[in-house]
CSV table of C-alpha atoms in Angstrom, one decimal:
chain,number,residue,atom,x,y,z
A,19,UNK,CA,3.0,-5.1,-51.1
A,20,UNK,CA,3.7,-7.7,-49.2
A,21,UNK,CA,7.2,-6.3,-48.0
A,22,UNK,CA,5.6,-2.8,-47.4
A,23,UNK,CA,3.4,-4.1,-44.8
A,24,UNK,CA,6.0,-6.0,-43.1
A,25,UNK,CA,8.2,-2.4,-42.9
A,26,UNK,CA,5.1,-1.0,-41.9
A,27,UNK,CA,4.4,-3.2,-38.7
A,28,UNK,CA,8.4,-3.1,-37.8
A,29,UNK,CA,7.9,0.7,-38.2
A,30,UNK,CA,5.2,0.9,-35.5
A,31,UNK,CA,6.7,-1.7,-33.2
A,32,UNK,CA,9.6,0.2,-33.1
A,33,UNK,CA,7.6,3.2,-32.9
A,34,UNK,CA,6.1,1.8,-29.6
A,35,UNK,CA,9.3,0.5,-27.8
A,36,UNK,CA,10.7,4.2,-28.4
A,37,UNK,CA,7.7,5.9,-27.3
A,38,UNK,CA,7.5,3.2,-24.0
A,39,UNK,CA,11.4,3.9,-23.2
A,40,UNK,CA,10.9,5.2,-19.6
A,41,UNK,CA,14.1,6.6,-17.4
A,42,UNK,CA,14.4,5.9,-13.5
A,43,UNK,CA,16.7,7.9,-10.8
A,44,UNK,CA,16.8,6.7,-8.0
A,45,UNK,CA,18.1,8.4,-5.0
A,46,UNK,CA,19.4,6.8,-1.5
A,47,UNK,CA,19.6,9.2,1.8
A,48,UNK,CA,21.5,7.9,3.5
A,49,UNK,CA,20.5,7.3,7.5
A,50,UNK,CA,16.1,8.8,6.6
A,51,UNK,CA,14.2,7.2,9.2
A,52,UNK,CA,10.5,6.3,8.0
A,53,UNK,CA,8.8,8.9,10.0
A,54,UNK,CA,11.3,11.6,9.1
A,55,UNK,CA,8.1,13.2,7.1
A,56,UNK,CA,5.7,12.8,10.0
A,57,UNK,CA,8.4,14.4,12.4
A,58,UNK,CA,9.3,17.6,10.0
A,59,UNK,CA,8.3,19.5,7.4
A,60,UNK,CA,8.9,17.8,4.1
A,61,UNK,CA,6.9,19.4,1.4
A,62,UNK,CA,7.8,17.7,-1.3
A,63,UNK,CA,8.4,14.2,-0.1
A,64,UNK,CA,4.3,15.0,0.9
A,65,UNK,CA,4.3,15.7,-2.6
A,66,UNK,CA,5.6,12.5,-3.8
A,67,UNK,CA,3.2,10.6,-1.9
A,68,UNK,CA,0.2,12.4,-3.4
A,69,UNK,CA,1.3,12.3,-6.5
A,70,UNK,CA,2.9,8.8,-6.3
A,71,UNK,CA,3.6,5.8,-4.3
A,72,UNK,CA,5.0,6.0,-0.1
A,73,UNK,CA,5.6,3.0,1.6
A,74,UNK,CA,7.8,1.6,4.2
A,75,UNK,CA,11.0,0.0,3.6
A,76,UNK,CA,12.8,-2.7,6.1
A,77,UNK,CA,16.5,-3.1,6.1
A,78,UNK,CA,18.0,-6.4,6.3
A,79,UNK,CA,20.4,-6.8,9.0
A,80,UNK,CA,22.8,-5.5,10.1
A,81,UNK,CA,21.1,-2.3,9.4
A,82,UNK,CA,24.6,-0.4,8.4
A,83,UNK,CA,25.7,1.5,5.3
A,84,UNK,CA,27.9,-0.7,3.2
A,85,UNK,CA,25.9,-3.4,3.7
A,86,UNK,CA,22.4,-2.3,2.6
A,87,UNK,CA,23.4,-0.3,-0.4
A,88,UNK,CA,24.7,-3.1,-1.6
A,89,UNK,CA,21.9,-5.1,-0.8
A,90,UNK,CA,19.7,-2.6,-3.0
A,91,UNK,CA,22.2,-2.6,-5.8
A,92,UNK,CA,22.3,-6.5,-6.0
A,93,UNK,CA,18.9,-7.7,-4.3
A,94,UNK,CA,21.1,-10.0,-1.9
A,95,UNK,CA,21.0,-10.1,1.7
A,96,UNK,CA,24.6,-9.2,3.3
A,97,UNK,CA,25.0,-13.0,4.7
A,98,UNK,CA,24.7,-13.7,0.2
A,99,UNK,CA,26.8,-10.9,-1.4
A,100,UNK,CA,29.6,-10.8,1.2
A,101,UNK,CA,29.5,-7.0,2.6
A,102,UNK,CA,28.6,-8.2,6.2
A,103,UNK,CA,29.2,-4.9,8.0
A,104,UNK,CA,31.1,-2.3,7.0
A,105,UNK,CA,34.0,-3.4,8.5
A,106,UNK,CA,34.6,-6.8,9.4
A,107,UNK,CA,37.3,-9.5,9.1
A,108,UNK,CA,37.8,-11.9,6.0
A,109,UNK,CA,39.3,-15.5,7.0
A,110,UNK,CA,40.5,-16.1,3.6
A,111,UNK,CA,42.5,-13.1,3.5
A,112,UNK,CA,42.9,-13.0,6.3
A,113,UNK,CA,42.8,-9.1,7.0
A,114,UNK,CA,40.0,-6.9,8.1
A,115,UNK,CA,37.9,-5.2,5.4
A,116,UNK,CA,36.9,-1.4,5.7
A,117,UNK,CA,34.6,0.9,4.0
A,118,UNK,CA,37.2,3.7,4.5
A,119,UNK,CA,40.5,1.8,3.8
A,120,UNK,CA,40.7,2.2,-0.2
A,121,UNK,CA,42.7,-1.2,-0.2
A,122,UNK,CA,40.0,-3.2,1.0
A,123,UNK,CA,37.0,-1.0,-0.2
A,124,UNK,CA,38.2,-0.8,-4.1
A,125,UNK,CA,38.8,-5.1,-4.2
A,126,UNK,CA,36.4,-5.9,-6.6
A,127,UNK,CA,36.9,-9.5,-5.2
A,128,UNK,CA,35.1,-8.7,-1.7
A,129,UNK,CA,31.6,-7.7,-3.8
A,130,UNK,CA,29.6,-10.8,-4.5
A,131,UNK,CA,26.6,-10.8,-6.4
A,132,UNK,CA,26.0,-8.7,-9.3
A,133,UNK,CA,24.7,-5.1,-9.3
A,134,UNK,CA,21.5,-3.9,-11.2
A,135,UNK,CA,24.1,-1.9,-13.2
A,136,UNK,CA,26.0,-4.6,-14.6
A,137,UNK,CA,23.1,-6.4,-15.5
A,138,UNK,CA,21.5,-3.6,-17.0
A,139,UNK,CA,24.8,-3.0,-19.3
A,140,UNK,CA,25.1,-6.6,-20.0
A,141,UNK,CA,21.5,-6.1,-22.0
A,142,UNK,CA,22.4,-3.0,-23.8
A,143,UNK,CA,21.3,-0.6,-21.1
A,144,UNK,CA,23.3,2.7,-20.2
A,145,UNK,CA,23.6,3.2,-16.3
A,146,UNK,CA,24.6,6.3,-14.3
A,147,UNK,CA,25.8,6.4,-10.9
A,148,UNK,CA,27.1,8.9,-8.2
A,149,UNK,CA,28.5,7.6,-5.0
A,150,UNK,CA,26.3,4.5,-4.6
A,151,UNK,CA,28.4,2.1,-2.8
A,152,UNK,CA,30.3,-0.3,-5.2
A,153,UNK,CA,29.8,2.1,-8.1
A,154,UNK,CA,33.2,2.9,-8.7
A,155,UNK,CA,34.0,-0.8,-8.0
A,156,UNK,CA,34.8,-3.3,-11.5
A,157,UNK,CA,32.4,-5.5,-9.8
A,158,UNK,CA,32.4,-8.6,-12.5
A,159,UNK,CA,34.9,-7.0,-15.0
A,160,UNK,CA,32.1,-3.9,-15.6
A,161,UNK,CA,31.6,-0.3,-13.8
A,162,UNK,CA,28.8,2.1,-14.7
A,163,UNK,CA,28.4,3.7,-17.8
A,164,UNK,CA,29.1,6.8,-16.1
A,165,UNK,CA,30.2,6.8,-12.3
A,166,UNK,CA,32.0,8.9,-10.4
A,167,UNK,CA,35.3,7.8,-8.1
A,168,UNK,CA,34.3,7.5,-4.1
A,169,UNK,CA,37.8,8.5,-3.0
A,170,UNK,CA,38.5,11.8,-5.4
A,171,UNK,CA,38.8,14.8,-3.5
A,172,UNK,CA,36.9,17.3,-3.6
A,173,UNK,CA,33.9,14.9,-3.5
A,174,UNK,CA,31.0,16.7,-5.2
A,175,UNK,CA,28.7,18.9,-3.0
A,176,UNK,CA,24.9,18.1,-3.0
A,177,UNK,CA,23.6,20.8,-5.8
A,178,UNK,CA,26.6,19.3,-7.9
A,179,UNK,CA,25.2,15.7,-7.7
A,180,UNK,CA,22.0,16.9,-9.0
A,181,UNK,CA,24.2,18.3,-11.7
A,182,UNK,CA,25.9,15.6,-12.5
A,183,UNK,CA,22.7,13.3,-13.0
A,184,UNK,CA,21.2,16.3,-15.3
A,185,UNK,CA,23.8,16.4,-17.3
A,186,UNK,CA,23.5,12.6,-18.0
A,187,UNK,CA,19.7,12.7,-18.6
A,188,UNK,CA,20.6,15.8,-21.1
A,189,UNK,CA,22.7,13.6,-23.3
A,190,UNK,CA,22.2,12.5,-26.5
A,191,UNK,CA,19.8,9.8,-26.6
A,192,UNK,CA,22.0,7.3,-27.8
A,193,UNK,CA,24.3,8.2,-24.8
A,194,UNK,CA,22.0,8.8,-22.2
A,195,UNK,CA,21.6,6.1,-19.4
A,196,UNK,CA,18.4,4.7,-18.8
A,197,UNK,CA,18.5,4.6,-14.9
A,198,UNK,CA,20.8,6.4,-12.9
A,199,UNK,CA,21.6,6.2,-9.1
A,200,UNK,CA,22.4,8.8,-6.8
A,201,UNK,CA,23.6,9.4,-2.9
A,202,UNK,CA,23.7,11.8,0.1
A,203,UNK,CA,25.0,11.4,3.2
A,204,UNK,CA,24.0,14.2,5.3
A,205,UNK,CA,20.9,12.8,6.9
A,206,UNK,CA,22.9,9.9,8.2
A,207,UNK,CA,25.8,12.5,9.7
A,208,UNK,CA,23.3,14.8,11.2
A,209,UNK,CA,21.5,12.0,13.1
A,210,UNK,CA,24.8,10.6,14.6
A,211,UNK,CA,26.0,14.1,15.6
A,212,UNK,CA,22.8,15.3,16.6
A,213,UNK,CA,20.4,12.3,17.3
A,214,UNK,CA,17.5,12.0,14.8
A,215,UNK,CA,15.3,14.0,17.9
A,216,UNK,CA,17.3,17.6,16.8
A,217,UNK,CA,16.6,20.8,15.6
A,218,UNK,CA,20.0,20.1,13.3
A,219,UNK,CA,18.3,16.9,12.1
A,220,UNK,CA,15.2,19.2,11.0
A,221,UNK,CA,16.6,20.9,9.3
A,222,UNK,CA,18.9,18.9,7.5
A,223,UNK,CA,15.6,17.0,6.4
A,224,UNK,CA,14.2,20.3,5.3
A,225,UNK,CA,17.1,20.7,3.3
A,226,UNK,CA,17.4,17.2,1.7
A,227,UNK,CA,13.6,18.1,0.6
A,228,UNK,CA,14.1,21.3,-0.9
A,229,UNK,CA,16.9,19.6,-2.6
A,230,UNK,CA,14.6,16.5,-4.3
A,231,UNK,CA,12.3,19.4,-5.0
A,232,UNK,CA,15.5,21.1,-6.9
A,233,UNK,CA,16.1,17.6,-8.2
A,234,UNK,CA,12.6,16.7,-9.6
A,235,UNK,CA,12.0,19.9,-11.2
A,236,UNK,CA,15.2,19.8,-13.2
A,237,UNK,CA,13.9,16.3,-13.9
A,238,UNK,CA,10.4,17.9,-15.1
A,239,UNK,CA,12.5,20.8,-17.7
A,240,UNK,CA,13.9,17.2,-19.8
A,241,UNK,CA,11.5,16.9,-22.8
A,242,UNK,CA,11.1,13.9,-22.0
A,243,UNK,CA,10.1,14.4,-18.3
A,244,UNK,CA,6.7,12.8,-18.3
A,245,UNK,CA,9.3,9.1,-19.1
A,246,UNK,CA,11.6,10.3,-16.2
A,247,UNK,CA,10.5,8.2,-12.5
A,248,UNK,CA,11.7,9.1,-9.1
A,249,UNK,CA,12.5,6.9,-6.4
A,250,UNK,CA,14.1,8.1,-2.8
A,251,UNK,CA,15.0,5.7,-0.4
A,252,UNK,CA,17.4,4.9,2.4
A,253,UNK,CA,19.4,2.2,3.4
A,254,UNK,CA,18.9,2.3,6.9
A,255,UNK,CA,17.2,4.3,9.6
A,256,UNK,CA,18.8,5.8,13.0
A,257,UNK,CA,17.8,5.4,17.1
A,258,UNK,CA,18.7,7.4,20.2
A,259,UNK,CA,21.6,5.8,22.1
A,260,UNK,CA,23.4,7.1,25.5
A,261,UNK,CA,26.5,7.0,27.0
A,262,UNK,CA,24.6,5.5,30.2
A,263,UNK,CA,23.8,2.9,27.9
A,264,UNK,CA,26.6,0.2,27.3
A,265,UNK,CA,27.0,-3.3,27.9
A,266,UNK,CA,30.7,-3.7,29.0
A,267,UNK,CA,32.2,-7.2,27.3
A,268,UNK,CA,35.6,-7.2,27.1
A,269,UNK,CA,36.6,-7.6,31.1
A,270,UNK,CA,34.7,-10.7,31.0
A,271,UNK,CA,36.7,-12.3,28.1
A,272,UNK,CA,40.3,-13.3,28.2
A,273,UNK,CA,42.3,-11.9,25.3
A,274,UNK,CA,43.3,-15.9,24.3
A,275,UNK,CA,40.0,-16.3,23.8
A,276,UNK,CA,39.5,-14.3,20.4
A,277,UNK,CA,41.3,-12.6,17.9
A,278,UNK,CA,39.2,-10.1,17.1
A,279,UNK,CA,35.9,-7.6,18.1
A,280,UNK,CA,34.6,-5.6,15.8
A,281,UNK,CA,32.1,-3.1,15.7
A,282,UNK,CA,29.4,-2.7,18.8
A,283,UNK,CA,26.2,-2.9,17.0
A,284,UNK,CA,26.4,-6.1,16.3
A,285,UNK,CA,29.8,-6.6,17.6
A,286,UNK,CA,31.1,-9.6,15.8
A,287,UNK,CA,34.0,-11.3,17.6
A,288,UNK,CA,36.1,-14.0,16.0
A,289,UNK,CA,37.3,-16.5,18.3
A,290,UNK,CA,40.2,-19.0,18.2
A,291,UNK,CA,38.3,-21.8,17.7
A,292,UNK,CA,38.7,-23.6,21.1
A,293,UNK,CA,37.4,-21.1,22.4
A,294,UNK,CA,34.6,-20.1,21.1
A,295,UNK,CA,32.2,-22.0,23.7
A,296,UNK,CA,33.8,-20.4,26.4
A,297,UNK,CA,33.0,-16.7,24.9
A,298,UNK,CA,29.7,-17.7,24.5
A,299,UNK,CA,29.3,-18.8,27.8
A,300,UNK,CA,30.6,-15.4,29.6
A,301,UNK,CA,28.4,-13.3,27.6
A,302,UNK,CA,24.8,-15.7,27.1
A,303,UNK,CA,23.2,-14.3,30.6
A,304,UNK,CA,23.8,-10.4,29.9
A,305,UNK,CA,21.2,-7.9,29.7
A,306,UNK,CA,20.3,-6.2,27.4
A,307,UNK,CA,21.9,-7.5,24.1
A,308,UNK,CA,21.1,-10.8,22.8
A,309,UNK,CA,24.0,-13.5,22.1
A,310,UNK,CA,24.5,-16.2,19.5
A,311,UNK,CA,26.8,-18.8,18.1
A,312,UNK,CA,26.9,-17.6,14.2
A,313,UNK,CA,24.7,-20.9,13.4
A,314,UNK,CA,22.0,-19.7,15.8
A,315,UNK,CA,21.2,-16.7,14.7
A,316,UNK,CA,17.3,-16.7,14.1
A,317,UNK,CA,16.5,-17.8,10.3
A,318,UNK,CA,14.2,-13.6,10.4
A,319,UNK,CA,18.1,-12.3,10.2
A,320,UNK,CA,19.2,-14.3,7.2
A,321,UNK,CA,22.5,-14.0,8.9
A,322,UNK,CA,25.6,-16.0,9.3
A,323,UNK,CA,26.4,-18.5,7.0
A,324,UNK,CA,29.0,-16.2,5.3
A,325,UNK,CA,32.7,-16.9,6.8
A,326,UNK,CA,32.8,-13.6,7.4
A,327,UNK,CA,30.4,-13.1,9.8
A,328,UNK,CA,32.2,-13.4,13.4
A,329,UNK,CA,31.9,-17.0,15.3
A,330,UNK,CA,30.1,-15.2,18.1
A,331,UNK,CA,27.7,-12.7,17.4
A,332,UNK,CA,26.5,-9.9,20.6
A,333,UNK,CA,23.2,-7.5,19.2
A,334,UNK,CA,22.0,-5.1,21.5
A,335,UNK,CA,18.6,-4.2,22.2
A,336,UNK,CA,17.2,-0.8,20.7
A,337,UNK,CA,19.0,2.4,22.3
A,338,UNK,CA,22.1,0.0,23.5
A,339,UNK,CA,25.5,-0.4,22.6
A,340,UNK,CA,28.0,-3.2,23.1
A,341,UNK,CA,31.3,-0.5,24.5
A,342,UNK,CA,34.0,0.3,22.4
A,343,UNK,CA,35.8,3.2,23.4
A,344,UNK,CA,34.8,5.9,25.1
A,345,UNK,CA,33.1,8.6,22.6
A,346,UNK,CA,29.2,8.4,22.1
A,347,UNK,CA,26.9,9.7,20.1
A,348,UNK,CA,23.8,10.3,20.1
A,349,UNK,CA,22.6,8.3,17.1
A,350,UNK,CA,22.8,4.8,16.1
A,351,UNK,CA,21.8,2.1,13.6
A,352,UNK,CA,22.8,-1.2,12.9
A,353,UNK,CA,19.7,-2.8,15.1
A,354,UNK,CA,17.0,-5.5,14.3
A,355,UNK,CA,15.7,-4.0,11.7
A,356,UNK,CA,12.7,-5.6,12.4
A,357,UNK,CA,12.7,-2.1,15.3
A,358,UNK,CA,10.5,0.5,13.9
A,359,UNK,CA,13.6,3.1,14.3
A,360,UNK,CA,15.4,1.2,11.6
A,361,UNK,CA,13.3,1.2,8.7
A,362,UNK,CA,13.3,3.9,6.4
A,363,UNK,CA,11.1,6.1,3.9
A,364,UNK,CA,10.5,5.2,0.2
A,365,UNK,CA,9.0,7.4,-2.5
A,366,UNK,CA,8.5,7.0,-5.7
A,367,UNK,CA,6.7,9.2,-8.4
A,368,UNK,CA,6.6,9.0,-12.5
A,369,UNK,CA,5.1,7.9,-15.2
A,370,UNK,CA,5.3,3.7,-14.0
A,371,UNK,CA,3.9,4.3,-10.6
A,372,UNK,CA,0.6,4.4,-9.3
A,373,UNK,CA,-0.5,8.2,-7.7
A,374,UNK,CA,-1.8,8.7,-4.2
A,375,UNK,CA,-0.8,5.2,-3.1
A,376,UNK,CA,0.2,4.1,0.2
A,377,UNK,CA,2.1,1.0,-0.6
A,378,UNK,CA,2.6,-2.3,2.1
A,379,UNK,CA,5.7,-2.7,3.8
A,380,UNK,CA,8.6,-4.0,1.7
A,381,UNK,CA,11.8,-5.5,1.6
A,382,UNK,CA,15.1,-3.6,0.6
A,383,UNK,CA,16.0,-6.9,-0.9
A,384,UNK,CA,12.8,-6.1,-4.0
A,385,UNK,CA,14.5,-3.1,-4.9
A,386,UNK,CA,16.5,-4.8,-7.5
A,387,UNK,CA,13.4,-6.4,-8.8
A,388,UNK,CA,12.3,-3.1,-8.7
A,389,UNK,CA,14.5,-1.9,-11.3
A,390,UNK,CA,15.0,-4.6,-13.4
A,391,UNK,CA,11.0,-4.2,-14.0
A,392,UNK,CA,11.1,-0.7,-14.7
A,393,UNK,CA,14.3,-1.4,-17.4
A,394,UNK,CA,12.5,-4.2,-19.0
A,395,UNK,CA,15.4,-6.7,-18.4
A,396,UNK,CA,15.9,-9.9,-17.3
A,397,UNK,CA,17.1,-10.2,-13.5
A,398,UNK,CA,19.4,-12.3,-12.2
A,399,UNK,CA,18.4,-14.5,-9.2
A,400,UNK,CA,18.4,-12.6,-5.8
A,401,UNK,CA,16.8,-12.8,-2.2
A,402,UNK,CA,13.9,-11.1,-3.6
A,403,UNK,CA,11.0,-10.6,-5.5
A,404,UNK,CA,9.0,-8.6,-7.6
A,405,UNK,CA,5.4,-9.8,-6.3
A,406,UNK,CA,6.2,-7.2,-2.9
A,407,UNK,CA,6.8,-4.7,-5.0
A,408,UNK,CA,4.4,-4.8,-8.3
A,409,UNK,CA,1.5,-3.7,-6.4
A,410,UNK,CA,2.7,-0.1,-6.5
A,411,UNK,CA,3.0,-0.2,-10.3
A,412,UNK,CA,0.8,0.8,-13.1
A,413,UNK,CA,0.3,-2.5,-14.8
């Protein structure tokens, strides 16, 4: 007798867990400004809201692609997990790192930290993934469950992502991953090309929304949709810039003085090292951009104890651009993204989240915390934390 009601209370425990296994997709567009629903039509992120969680998101700095995927993906800041920019130079290789030169991009050895992914697998969770930076990446030894490769041409269009994460969900239970991670860049190309201000951005936003509407409701036709939660988010948002508005640098540096600029927004430029005072010097008293020694940069940034982050470090102010070359266009990011223009829209809707709530500013950092509290797994130590984020779940 004894023995049967043992069996018995395993039975219902086990019961329970099954019947409290919830799934999470989350979704990063790439370049979505906050106010992108305020500015255009977006039925269905005004959907998400109403029926879920909408909050604000802040970026950590610099406010780039690489960077703040990452950041998401690990809960790091880009000074902790190594991605500084999306290019930059790495004194222990000694070579410059690239998000579009495969050689450096597919190291495994630049990506510190360790993705929600891996820790997810390493306690018996399946992932998914398509495109999210350092998905297709061994970071520590381990890719997704299922991923897809960055560099393979054709890349998959945008209804074919969608596919790809159904097909996932539609798997046998004991194959199906338990959260899976998607990305689009088109909101982010759009708003270069066009400036975020632009009858192409509109409708690329309109489109993006009909196409988390296409997403969701393929979500809601799983049987076991009312367990599926939704998150959409960006990584970083986008500003107006001008060709009439550069800050020259190079004419006021002698070429001894440095090895390398990179980038304009921040431009990082490593100096040789007796020289670094004298760069800082020719450039402290410029408008318009603010200058600092890699050890000065305010503590808000949580920037530049990593080696790679250049000796001297030039940040515009909002709408400016340090020059490099001659072509402009008419968007930007890569600011303070402490500047309203940076941060970025977050939604999130499903069986986990509250409904109808307008959630405090957050973080990207708390993402990961996120996660791991939706997964019921143990996190690993990271820049953030799940008190700025917990107040937008059901407890």
């Amino acid at each position: 007798m004894k023995k049967q009601i043992i069996l018995c209370i395993l039975w219902c425990i086990c019961l329970f867990a099954q019947a409290e296994k919830h799934y999470t997709v989350i979704v990063s567009l790439d370049g979505f400004r906050w106010d992108y629903p305020q500015m255009y039509e977006t039925p269905f992120f005004d959907q998400m809201a109403r029926e879920g969680v909408k909050a604000t998101m802040i970026p950590s700095f610099p406010s780039k692609t690489f960077p703040n995927h990452y950041t998401m993906a690990t809960g790091l800041v880009p000074d902790h997990h190594g991605i500084v920019a999306n290019s930059f130079w790495d004194p222990e290789r000694k070579e410059v790192y690239k998000m579009n030169k495969p050689a450096t991009r597919n190291d495994a050895s630049y990506y510190g930290g360790e993705p929600i992914w891996v820790t997810a697998q390493k306690q018996g969770i399946k992932t998914g993934n398509v495109y999210w930076v350092g998905s297709d990446i061994a970071v520590k030894g381990e890719h997704p469950t299922y991923y897809q490769v960055y560099d393979k041409k054709p890349r998959l269009s945008q209804t074919e992502r969608v596919a790809e994460v159904l097909r996932m969900l539609r798997l046998p239970e004991a194959d199906r991953p338990q959260l899976v991670m998607l990305y689009f860049e088109d909101s982010d190309t759009y708003g270069h090309t066009y400036s975020p201000f632009s009858q192409e951005t509109r409708k690329c936003i309109a489109r993006l929304d009909a196409l988390m509407r296409f997403l969701w409701e393929g979500l809601q036709s799983l049987p076991f949709a009312k367990d599926v939660n939704l998150i959409v988010a960006s990584d970083h948002g986008m500003a107006t810039v001008s060709a009439d508005r550069f800050v020259p640098i190079k004419h006021l540096l002698k070429e001894e003085w440095y090895t390398l600029i990179d980038g304009n927004l921040p431009a990082q430029i490593y100096t040789q090292p007796q020289f670094r005072d004298s760069v800082y010097h020719a450039l402290k008293d410029l408008n318009h951009v603010r200058v600092w020694k890699k050890e000065d940069i305010p503590a808000y940034l949580n920037y530049g104890s990593n080696p790679r982050v250049g000796d001297i470090i030039v940040l515009p102010d909002l709408g400016w651009l340090v020059e490099e070359g001659n072509k402009t266009l008419p968007g930007a990011h890569g600011f303070d993204p402490t500047y309203d223009d940076m941060q970025v829209m977050f939604r999130a809707c499903g069986p986990d989240f509250k409904k109808g709530y307008d959630a405090p500013k957050f973080r990207n950092v708390s993402i990961y915390s996120l996660l791991a509290r939706l997964l019921h797994i143990t996190p690993e130590k990271t820049d953030g934390c799940l008190e700025e984020v917990e107040n937008m779940l059901i407890q």
